[in-house]
Amino acid sequence: MRSFNFFGRLCTAFHDYPSLSKIIVVSTLSSGSLIAYSEANTNNGNRGRVAHADAVASKKKKVVVLGTGWAAMTFLKNLNNSIYEVEVVSPRNFFLFTPLLPSVTCGKVEARSIVEPIRNIIRKKNIDVRYREAECTKIDPANNKIYCRATANTNSKRREEFAIDYDYLIIAVGAQVNTFNTPGVEGNCHFLKEIDDAQKIRRNVIDAFEKASLPNLTEEERKKILHFVVVGGGPTGVEFAAELHDFVNEDVVKLYPMVQNFVKITVLEATDHILNMFDKRITKFAEHKFGRDNIEVKLGSMVTKVTENEICTKAKGSDKTTSMPYGMVLWSTGIGPRPIVKDFMKQIGQGNRRALATDEWLRVEGVGNVYALGDCATINQRKVMEDITEIFKKADADNSGTLTLKEFQDISNDICERYPQMQLYLKSKPVRNIFDRPSQVKGKASKESIELSIEEFKSALSEVDTQLKNLPATAQVANQQGAYLAKCFNRMEECEINPEGPTRIRGTGRHRFRPFRYRHLGQFAPLGGEQTAAQLPGDWVSIGHSSQWLWYSIYASKQVSWRTRALVVSDWIRRFIFGRDTSGI
């Protein structure tokens, strides 16, 4: 009788509380297990929630993200506002930790250790995010659409094509290698931008040593096969040369003792120094170390042509062309826009630029709901002298036609926030010095009483825009831009009501957000032999083994998941114990 009372109360509960639409009750009885399954009022219970979900979905803003690189990944990880419906479109279904690509080329780190599936990243989000493995072929800003082509193999002869609408578009597709239209580069050189590039280089390096070990080759043929040329003395080219040198001296001597003396590494740099974006102390040390390691560095050497067997160069200031045989060439000279970005730039009148121009809030100039970040874009910082008249009027609170020190100080914080070059300028020339004008009437008591005319104000700030600098195309910049844009999207509604940006120089009120500001956290240049050069904020330079351990620590901590962090650290430990993997797989 008690059993019937229990089931009676259970049925009543289902009737009174439709939200309990499904329940499984397991009761162990003497004769076995009894399973009771109920779906009472399923339709009625779900109807209200479905209607509510549809209503919420209809209000959501559609955000389309192109790319799965540093900028896109950081944006997705930091976005937490549920008012957005996010769709990620990229032919690459994983995030790649690009700073460790040179380590993959010689077996120091495995390829799988530095990639994280993008679905692993988005599945942890509590917002609506979907991924499409496809390539964007066209952007239509007039109709807020993008057109895509699936990259996955299908049974049909033609790849599936589809369109996606958007309210906001975020372009973070990165860049491609810039060959500067040098003949023969595309067909004969290796690049190092993707994981496939690193794996291909790794196979070619191993194949070169195996081929050079064959018994029927002459010394000249072995020298040609084992001549590795690096075009470009930037961080990627220098690190690859250093990794290859370590591989030869630590592993090849044991595995290929008959051919180790035929190995030659040459670095070709068109400018006067390698690592010219680093401190001069690092540049000098790197060049001297490469000299000691028998890595030949040819400065002021411009590549004019690459054939199947030879690379042709021309010295700076000379018209004479020389050629040398090679076994493998790595081309690492810079980046250029991808085809989809080039096409979009032509549509919006930016066809003569090398990257998409954005304002200080990462919005593409001329298109209000399209953002661009990472290597595919560059911030077009507005010049002070373009707005100097409006700045003067905004600062002239009493409309006297002259500007006092106090009036300028009252608005200087907003000006520095809006124009970062002003902040840099005032570090070298304090505000008070701007008002130290020799044309002022003698006998005035203090600088507080000095008043500048518009012409004197323009003259005082005539050199302020010389402080403008373009941001480097690095993972650090893209990472900070992704985090900044996610913060803006998270606070979009709140800042619409209560703007947090600086005062508008042209117009009234304040900007909705603070402009993007890049904070340089330092940079590394691994030079081989467990030595790394580090240039950190505050003009602090460190070179040696201690910097190498700092490099290990930071690069391990910057991995996007504990899975990749564990894999990378285990690869480093494995290399210390067993040496590099020379299988070429």
XYZ file of C-alpha atoms in Angstrom:
585
model
C 0.000 0.000 0.000
C 2.904 2.327 0.771
C 4.274 1.741 -2.748
C 1.004 2.926 -4.322
C 1.023 6.033 -2.075
C 4.598 6.801 -3.165
C 3.791 6.573 -6.878
C 0.644 8.622 -6.309
C 2.604 11.439 -4.758
C 5.173 11.199 -7.574
C 2.472 11.587 -10.249
C 1.020 14.567 -8.365
C 4.462 16.181 -8.290
C 4.790 15.794 -12.063
C 1.384 17.398 -12.547
C 2.058 20.328 -10.194
C 5.624 20.973 -11.427
C 5.861 20.607 -15.229
C 9.555 21.505 -15.105
C 10.149 18.017 -13.738
C 9.492 16.674 -17.215
C 11.879 13.794 -17.057
C 13.050 11.749 -14.138
C 14.455 8.293 -13.648
C 13.849 6.517 -10.384
C 15.844 3.404 -9.652
C 14.621 1.231 -6.791
C 16.261 -2.014 -5.768
C 13.685 -4.634 -4.905
C 14.040 -8.235 -3.889
C 13.203 -9.373 -7.403
C 15.680 -7.009 -9.151
C 15.662 -3.369 -10.293
C 12.612 -1.333 -11.176
C 13.065 1.665 -13.497
C 10.277 4.218 -13.726
C 10.516 6.847 -16.550
C 8.105 9.741 -16.809
C 7.611 12.473 -19.436
C 4.571 14.080 -17.925
C 3.643 17.393 -19.508
C 6.833 17.455 -21.615
C 5.353 19.586 -24.342
C 3.643 21.981 -21.946
C 6.752 22.287 -19.787
C 9.140 23.011 -22.639
C 6.843 25.302 -24.590
C 7.477 28.302 -22.355
C 11.236 27.806 -22.316
C 11.443 27.372 -26.075
C 9.430 30.523 -26.650
C 11.684 32.410 -24.238
C 14.839 31.062 -25.939
C 13.520 32.087 -29.361
C 12.771 35.562 -28.076
C 16.264 35.901 -26.642
C 17.865 34.550 -29.832
C 15.982 37.037 -31.950
C 17.547 39.882 -29.949
C 21.101 38.563 -30.138
C 23.645 40.331 -32.262
C 25.418 38.112 -34.798
C 29.212 38.343 -34.550
C 31.233 36.607 -37.278
C 34.921 35.995 -36.607
C 37.233 35.214 -39.524
C 40.306 33.286 -38.413
C 41.561 31.114 -35.558
C 44.917 32.782 -34.901
C 46.148 34.772 -31.920
C 43.739 37.686 -32.238
C 40.654 35.551 -32.888
C 41.502 32.997 -30.185
C 42.058 35.663 -27.526
C 38.833 37.422 -28.504
C 36.862 34.187 -28.191
C 38.419 33.268 -24.847
C 37.637 36.669 -23.322
C 34.162 37.237 -24.778
C 31.540 36.471 -22.116
C 28.486 38.573 -22.994
C 25.494 36.358 -23.794
C 23.830 38.983 -26.014
C 25.995 37.788 -28.921
C 25.633 34.851 -31.245
C 29.149 34.071 -32.497
C 30.125 32.200 -35.635
C 33.791 31.395 -36.313
C 34.840 30.791 -39.919
C 38.313 29.496 -40.758
C 39.872 26.774 -42.941
C 42.106 25.899 -39.976
C 40.194 24.183 -37.177
C 42.897 24.723 -34.561
C 44.901 27.456 -32.883
C 48.640 27.385 -33.583
C 51.262 28.636 -31.122
C 53.389 30.240 -33.849
C 56.412 31.319 -31.703
C 57.436 27.655 -31.404
C 57.262 26.854 -35.128
C 61.089 27.029 -35.533
C 61.398 24.424 -32.774
C 59.239 22.028 -34.802
C 61.494 22.214 -37.869
C 64.344 20.295 -36.212
C 62.429 17.979 -33.881
C 62.839 19.929 -30.649
C 59.058 20.164 -30.249
C 56.381 17.981 -31.844
C 53.822 19.566 -34.144
C 50.829 18.261 -32.181
C 52.181 19.889 -29.008
C 51.610 23.462 -30.203
C 48.107 23.142 -31.666
C 44.810 23.286 -29.800
C 41.508 22.391 -31.548
C 39.352 25.490 -31.747
C 36.330 23.434 -30.668
C 38.112 22.686 -27.384
C 38.315 26.419 -26.792
C 34.746 27.335 -27.699
C 33.053 24.394 -25.978
C 34.059 25.849 -22.613
C 32.224 29.076 -23.332
C 28.859 29.817 -21.754
C 27.777 31.797 -24.808
C 26.515 30.674 -28.194
C 29.602 29.981 -30.360
C 29.708 27.840 -33.509
C 32.601 26.940 -35.786
C 32.518 26.478 -39.584
C 35.509 24.903 -41.338
C 35.414 27.026 -44.453
C 37.295 29.719 -46.314
C 35.820 33.185 -46.684
C 35.950 34.095 -50.377
C 34.227 37.487 -50.342
C 33.132 40.163 -47.885
C 30.032 42.184 -48.769
C 29.940 45.138 -46.337
C 27.001 46.769 -48.137
C 24.700 43.848 -47.273
C 26.459 42.660 -44.089
C 27.277 39.265 -45.592
C 30.287 37.068 -46.141
C 30.499 34.317 -48.744
C 32.285 31.100 -47.844
C 33.454 27.871 -49.428
C 33.776 24.675 -47.411
C 37.305 23.272 -47.234
C 36.373 19.780 -46.013
C 36.235 17.061 -48.644
C 32.720 16.205 -49.754
C 31.247 13.652 -52.113
C 30.204 16.359 -54.546
C 32.652 17.546 -57.190
C 32.142 21.172 -56.214
C 32.818 22.392 -52.713
C 29.789 23.657 -50.870
C 29.347 27.432 -50.912
C 27.192 29.412 -48.522
C 26.621 32.926 -47.164
C 26.539 34.151 -43.569
C 24.878 37.346 -42.345
C 26.460 39.417 -39.611
C 25.832 42.401 -37.378
C 29.527 42.687 -36.545
C 32.404 41.255 -38.554
C 35.841 40.681 -37.032
C 38.616 40.087 -39.550
C 41.543 38.252 -37.958
C 42.852 36.152 -40.849
C 46.521 36.997 -40.343
C 48.850 37.523 -43.280
C 50.826 35.576 -45.842
C 54.516 35.608 -46.703
C 55.632 38.562 -48.811
C 57.828 37.402 -51.694
C 58.218 40.929 -53.139
C 57.518 39.313 -56.537
C 61.008 37.814 -56.555
C 61.232 35.258 -59.403
C 61.370 31.631 -58.316
C 60.524 32.147 -54.647
C 57.064 30.558 -54.752
C 58.240 27.347 -56.372
C 61.655 26.839 -54.778
C 61.575 28.260 -51.237
C 60.109 27.104 -47.958
C 58.014 29.382 -45.755
C 57.367 29.162 -42.015
C 53.856 30.437 -41.289
C 51.791 27.285 -40.717
C 52.250 23.913 -39.044
C 52.383 22.223 -42.455
C 55.328 24.464 -43.361
C 57.260 23.388 -40.263
C 56.579 19.694 -40.890
C 57.634 20.007 -44.525
C 60.889 21.722 -43.521
C 61.511 19.011 -40.938
C 61.107 16.261 -43.547
C 63.386 18.103 -45.990
C 66.096 18.631 -43.375
C 66.148 14.921 -42.502
C 65.956 13.921 -46.171
C 68.917 16.187 -46.941
C 71.122 14.367 -44.420
C 69.923 10.956 -45.605
C 70.558 11.870 -49.243
C 73.999 13.307 -48.463
C 74.906 10.021 -46.748
C 74.536 7.990 -49.944
C 77.859 6.498 -51.125
C 77.794 7.577 -54.783
C 77.949 11.365 -54.264
C 80.886 13.696 -54.693
C 81.978 16.210 -52.061
C 80.578 19.087 -54.123
C 77.212 17.379 -54.345
C 77.166 16.794 -50.583
C 78.055 20.440 -49.944
C 75.222 21.576 -52.197
C 72.662 19.282 -50.569
C 73.678 20.383 -47.062
C 73.791 24.116 -47.783
C 70.852 25.658 -45.922
C 70.075 29.275 -46.818
C 67.895 31.553 -44.691
C 66.606 34.691 -46.426
C 65.739 37.284 -43.800
C 67.537 38.125 -40.573
C 64.439 38.714 -38.461
C 63.460 36.707 -35.351
C 62.039 33.740 -37.319
C 65.014 33.404 -39.669
C 67.571 33.809 -36.885
C 65.843 31.293 -34.634
C 65.601 28.716 -37.425
C 69.317 29.115 -38.206
C 70.120 28.689 -34.507
C 67.886 25.605 -34.185
C 69.473 24.033 -37.261
C 72.971 24.739 -35.931
C 72.128 23.058 -32.610
C 70.644 20.080 -34.438
C 73.857 19.649 -36.437
C 76.152 19.956 -33.410
C 74.098 17.951 -30.921
C 72.457 15.232 -33.041
C 73.915 15.065 -36.563
C 77.409 14.447 -35.168
C 76.052 11.241 -33.634
C 73.661 10.139 -36.355
C 75.392 11.324 -39.546
C 79.113 11.501 -38.645
C 80.264 11.137 -42.269
C 78.527 14.305 -43.521
C 78.638 16.728 -40.594
C 81.610 18.619 -42.047
C 79.716 19.421 -45.253
C 76.932 21.359 -43.505
C 76.783 25.089 -44.174
C 74.223 27.611 -42.931
C 73.961 31.036 -44.587
C 71.778 33.947 -43.505
C 71.031 36.625 -46.126
C 69.855 40.000 -44.801
C 69.075 42.999 -47.039
C 69.682 45.590 -44.291
C 72.844 46.404 -42.349
C 72.154 44.116 -39.371
C 70.196 41.051 -38.353
C 67.560 41.478 -35.638
C 67.484 45.196 -36.437
C 64.267 45.649 -34.426
C 66.149 44.689 -31.250
C 68.542 46.673 -29.090
C 71.961 47.207 -30.688
C 73.587 45.184 -27.914
C 71.532 42.141 -28.912
C 72.212 42.669 -32.613
C 75.950 42.868 -32.015
C 75.988 39.779 -29.775
C 73.913 37.750 -32.275
C 76.215 38.600 -35.175
C 79.325 37.730 -33.171
C 77.821 34.462 -31.916
C 76.808 33.390 -35.414
C 80.364 34.151 -36.524
C 81.760 31.900 -33.786
C 79.261 29.175 -34.703
C 80.336 29.299 -38.384
C 76.912 30.543 -39.484
C 77.696 32.839 -42.385
C 75.805 36.144 -42.233
C 75.748 38.223 -45.420
C 74.486 41.725 -44.674
C 73.242 44.108 -47.343
C 72.527 41.128 -49.580
C 69.329 41.247 -51.641
C 67.935 38.161 -53.364
C 67.109 38.800 -57.028
C 66.132 35.311 -58.202
C 65.846 31.748 -56.977
C 66.208 28.833 -59.379
C 65.940 25.125 -58.725
C 69.643 24.826 -57.933
C 70.948 28.342 -57.279
C 70.039 31.511 -55.421
C 71.085 34.825 -56.972
C 71.937 37.844 -54.833
C 73.048 41.429 -55.294
C 75.102 43.376 -52.759
C 73.775 46.684 -51.471
C 74.933 49.554 -53.685
C 76.152 47.241 -56.420
C 74.672 46.053 -59.695
C 76.756 42.886 -59.781
C 74.795 39.657 -59.287
C 76.331 36.554 -57.766
C 74.875 33.076 -57.390
C 75.488 30.114 -55.116
C 74.155 26.553 -55.026
C 71.874 25.481 -52.203
C 70.056 22.481 -50.840
C 67.167 24.238 -49.106
C 66.027 27.872 -48.807
C 63.834 29.284 -46.048
C 62.194 32.575 -47.063
C 61.403 34.752 -44.045
C 61.410 38.380 -45.180
C 58.075 39.870 -44.141
C 54.338 39.588 -44.589
C 51.656 40.802 -46.975
C 47.830 40.780 -47.098
C 45.853 37.669 -47.976
C 43.694 37.659 -51.148
C 40.429 38.091 -49.218
C 41.876 41.160 -47.453
C 43.186 42.605 -50.728
C 39.746 42.283 -52.307
C 38.039 43.887 -49.311
C 40.536 46.750 -49.287
C 39.721 47.514 -52.925
C 35.997 47.581 -52.135
C 36.402 50.195 -49.391
C 39.020 52.333 -51.121
C 42.141 51.081 -49.321
C 43.658 49.282 -52.292
C 46.981 51.117 -52.081
C 47.790 49.970 -48.526
C 49.748 46.966 -47.233
C 47.214 46.163 -44.510
C 43.676 47.111 -43.501
C 43.636 50.545 -41.900
C 41.662 50.798 -38.660
C 41.053 53.566 -36.164
C 42.228 53.461 -32.560
C 39.214 51.304 -31.643
C 40.168 48.657 -34.259
C 37.231 49.562 -36.525
C 38.011 49.400 -40.226
C 38.036 52.940 -41.552
C 34.874 53.673 -43.509
C 32.961 50.592 -42.256
C 31.430 51.053 -38.814
C 30.553 47.447 -37.977
C 33.711 45.725 -39.271
C 36.786 45.301 -37.072
C 40.246 44.117 -38.068
C 43.080 43.023 -35.793
C 46.297 41.078 -35.845
C 48.713 40.865 -38.776
C 46.062 41.731 -41.378
C 45.518 45.242 -40.000
C 47.345 48.355 -38.902
C 46.105 51.180 -36.684
C 45.988 54.491 -38.502
C 46.634 56.735 -35.521
C 45.185 60.184 -36.048
C 47.742 63.005 -36.060
C 47.610 65.811 -33.512
C 48.308 68.455 -36.143
C 45.188 67.393 -38.070
C 43.074 68.357 -35.061
C 45.255 71.075 -33.577
C 42.656 73.815 -34.127
C 39.889 71.760 -32.486
C 42.206 70.834 -29.601
C 42.941 74.513 -29.026
C 39.239 75.411 -29.049
C 38.369 72.537 -26.701
C 41.101 73.601 -24.251
C 40.227 77.307 -24.436
C 37.511 77.076 -21.771
C 36.866 80.807 -21.506
C 36.858 81.353 -25.302
C 39.468 84.071 -24.923
C 41.335 83.098 -28.068
C 44.442 82.281 -26.024
C 45.474 79.262 -24.009
C 46.846 79.260 -20.471
C 48.890 76.533 -18.797
C 46.018 75.602 -16.483
C 43.542 75.323 -19.375
C 45.874 72.951 -21.220
C 46.559 70.895 -18.070
C 42.807 70.458 -17.495
C 42.413 68.646 -20.828
C 45.891 67.125 -21.207
C 44.864 63.705 -19.845
C 42.106 63.362 -22.443
C 44.436 64.541 -25.195
C 47.139 62.053 -24.161
C 44.602 59.236 -24.083
C 43.261 60.159 -27.520
C 46.686 60.803 -29.065
C 49.367 58.497 -27.577
C 52.113 60.382 -29.408
C 51.285 63.391 -27.212
C 52.025 61.336 -24.099
C 55.401 60.267 -25.509
C 56.163 63.848 -26.523
C 55.381 65.238 -23.080
C 57.761 62.740 -21.466
C 60.655 64.418 -23.232
C 59.171 67.914 -23.099
C 56.982 68.617 -20.028
C 53.830 70.713 -20.341
C 55.426 73.689 -18.577
C 58.192 73.830 -21.187
C 55.600 74.172 -23.938
C 54.558 77.459 -22.339
C 58.125 78.704 -22.108
C 57.840 80.921 -25.192
C 60.535 83.540 -25.895
C 58.018 85.688 -27.756
C 56.104 86.371 -24.530
C 56.322 89.821 -22.979
C 59.121 90.055 -20.430
C 58.371 90.620 -16.800
C 55.507 88.125 -16.398
C 55.583 86.533 -12.978
C 55.224 82.870 -13.880
C 54.416 80.409 -16.669
C 50.886 80.079 -15.264
C 50.186 83.597 -16.477
C 51.600 83.023 -19.992
C 48.997 82.725 -22.717
C 49.611 81.089 -26.105
C 47.943 82.076 -29.326
C 46.821 79.426 -31.804
C 49.935 79.955 -33.924
C 52.246 79.675 -30.912
C 50.405 76.546 -29.798
C 50.860 74.989 -33.239
C 54.554 75.883 -33.216
C 55.055 74.351 -29.764
C 53.540 71.024 -30.883
C 54.906 70.976 -34.435
C 57.061 67.886 -33.763
C 54.595 65.874 -31.707
C 53.586 63.561 -34.582
C 57.167 62.402 -35.083
C 56.527 60.079 -32.114
C 54.079 57.984 -34.171
C 55.155 54.372 -34.682
C 53.452 51.430 -36.361
C 52.901 48.377 -34.198
C 54.943 45.272 -35.087
C 53.219 42.257 -36.616
C 53.725 39.970 -33.618
C 51.661 37.503 -31.628
C 51.932 39.831 -28.625
C 50.169 42.669 -30.447
C 47.435 40.379 -31.819
C 46.892 38.851 -28.379
C 46.398 42.252 -26.730
C 44.104 43.442 -29.523
C 41.890 40.370 -29.151
C 41.598 40.887 -25.400
C 40.849 44.606 -25.861
C 38.114 44.029 -28.448
C 36.475 41.335 -26.305
C 36.372 43.778 -23.400
C 34.703 46.367 -25.640
C 32.090 43.860 -26.803
C 31.452 42.718 -23.240
C 30.732 46.325 -22.188
C 29.010 47.479 -25.383
C 25.586 48.129 -23.826
C 26.954 49.604 -20.610
C 29.313 52.018 -22.378
C 26.564 53.062 -24.769
C 24.850 54.645 -21.761
C 27.950 55.605 -19.768
C 30.867 56.239 -22.163
C 34.291 55.650 -20.633
C 36.514 57.026 -23.393
C 38.233 60.413 -23.708
C 36.478 63.669 -24.565
C 35.605 64.009 -28.253
C 37.813 66.665 -29.816
C 35.497 66.976 -32.801
C 31.974 67.090 -31.414
C 30.535 66.799 -27.936
C 30.482 64.136 -25.268
C 32.950 61.307 -24.805
C 34.058 58.365 -26.900
C 32.339 55.123 -25.993
C 35.567 53.224 -25.218
C 39.145 54.074 -24.446
C 41.373 53.652 -27.516
C 43.512 50.551 -27.848
C 46.935 50.939 -26.290
C 49.679 48.406 -26.901
C 51.820 47.551 -23.903
C 55.166 46.099 -24.899
C 56.052 43.235 -22.552
C 59.409 42.388 -24.109
C 60.721 40.132 -26.846
C 63.056 37.151 -27.147
C 65.559 35.989 -29.729
C 66.811 32.399 -29.196
C 70.380 32.230 -30.534
C 71.186 28.546 -30.014
C 73.451 26.789 -27.554
C 70.835 27.298 -24.822
C 71.386 31.058 -25.052
C 68.632 33.595 -25.634
C 68.615 37.358 -25.921
C 65.810 39.086 -24.015
C 64.787 42.702 -24.367
C 62.328 43.620 -21.644
C 60.568 46.870 -20.681
C 62.697 49.519 -19.062
C 65.566 49.086 -21.550
C 66.607 45.913 -19.742
C 68.657 43.550 -21.909
C 69.695 40.069 -20.847
C 71.695 37.602 -22.943
C 72.711 34.093 -21.977
C 71.557 30.896 -20.308
C 69.414 32.633 -17.677
C 67.388 34.274 -20.451
C 66.914 30.856 -22.053
C 65.251 29.557 -18.888
C 63.104 32.669 -18.771
C 62.131 31.911 -22.382
C 61.164 28.351 -21.406
C 59.058 29.598 -18.494
C 57.175 32.280 -20.398
C 56.492 30.189 -23.501
C 55.219 27.323 -21.353
C 52.923 29.651 -19.403
C 51.551 31.235 -22.600
C 50.193 27.942 -23.942
C 46.412 28.094 -24.324
C 45.616 24.887 -22.432
C 47.090 22.557 -19.859
C 47.184 19.861 -22.534
C 49.543 21.811 -24.824
C 51.499 23.073 -21.830
C 52.172 19.508 -20.668
C 53.059 18.344 -24.186
C 55.517 21.192 -24.828
C 57.278 20.768 -21.480
C 57.510 16.992 -21.989
C 59.020 17.582 -25.462
C 61.702 19.810 -23.946
C 62.478 17.228 -21.264
C 62.576 14.448 -23.855
C 65.021 16.450 -25.966
C 67.337 16.977 -22.980
C 67.371 13.235 -22.240
C 67.132 11.538 -25.644
C 67.955 14.251 -28.157
C 65.799 15.515 -31.023
C 63.382 13.337 -32.939
C 65.018 12.663 -36.328
C 62.311 10.477 -37.846
C 61.049 13.292 -40.070
C 57.422 12.276 -39.440
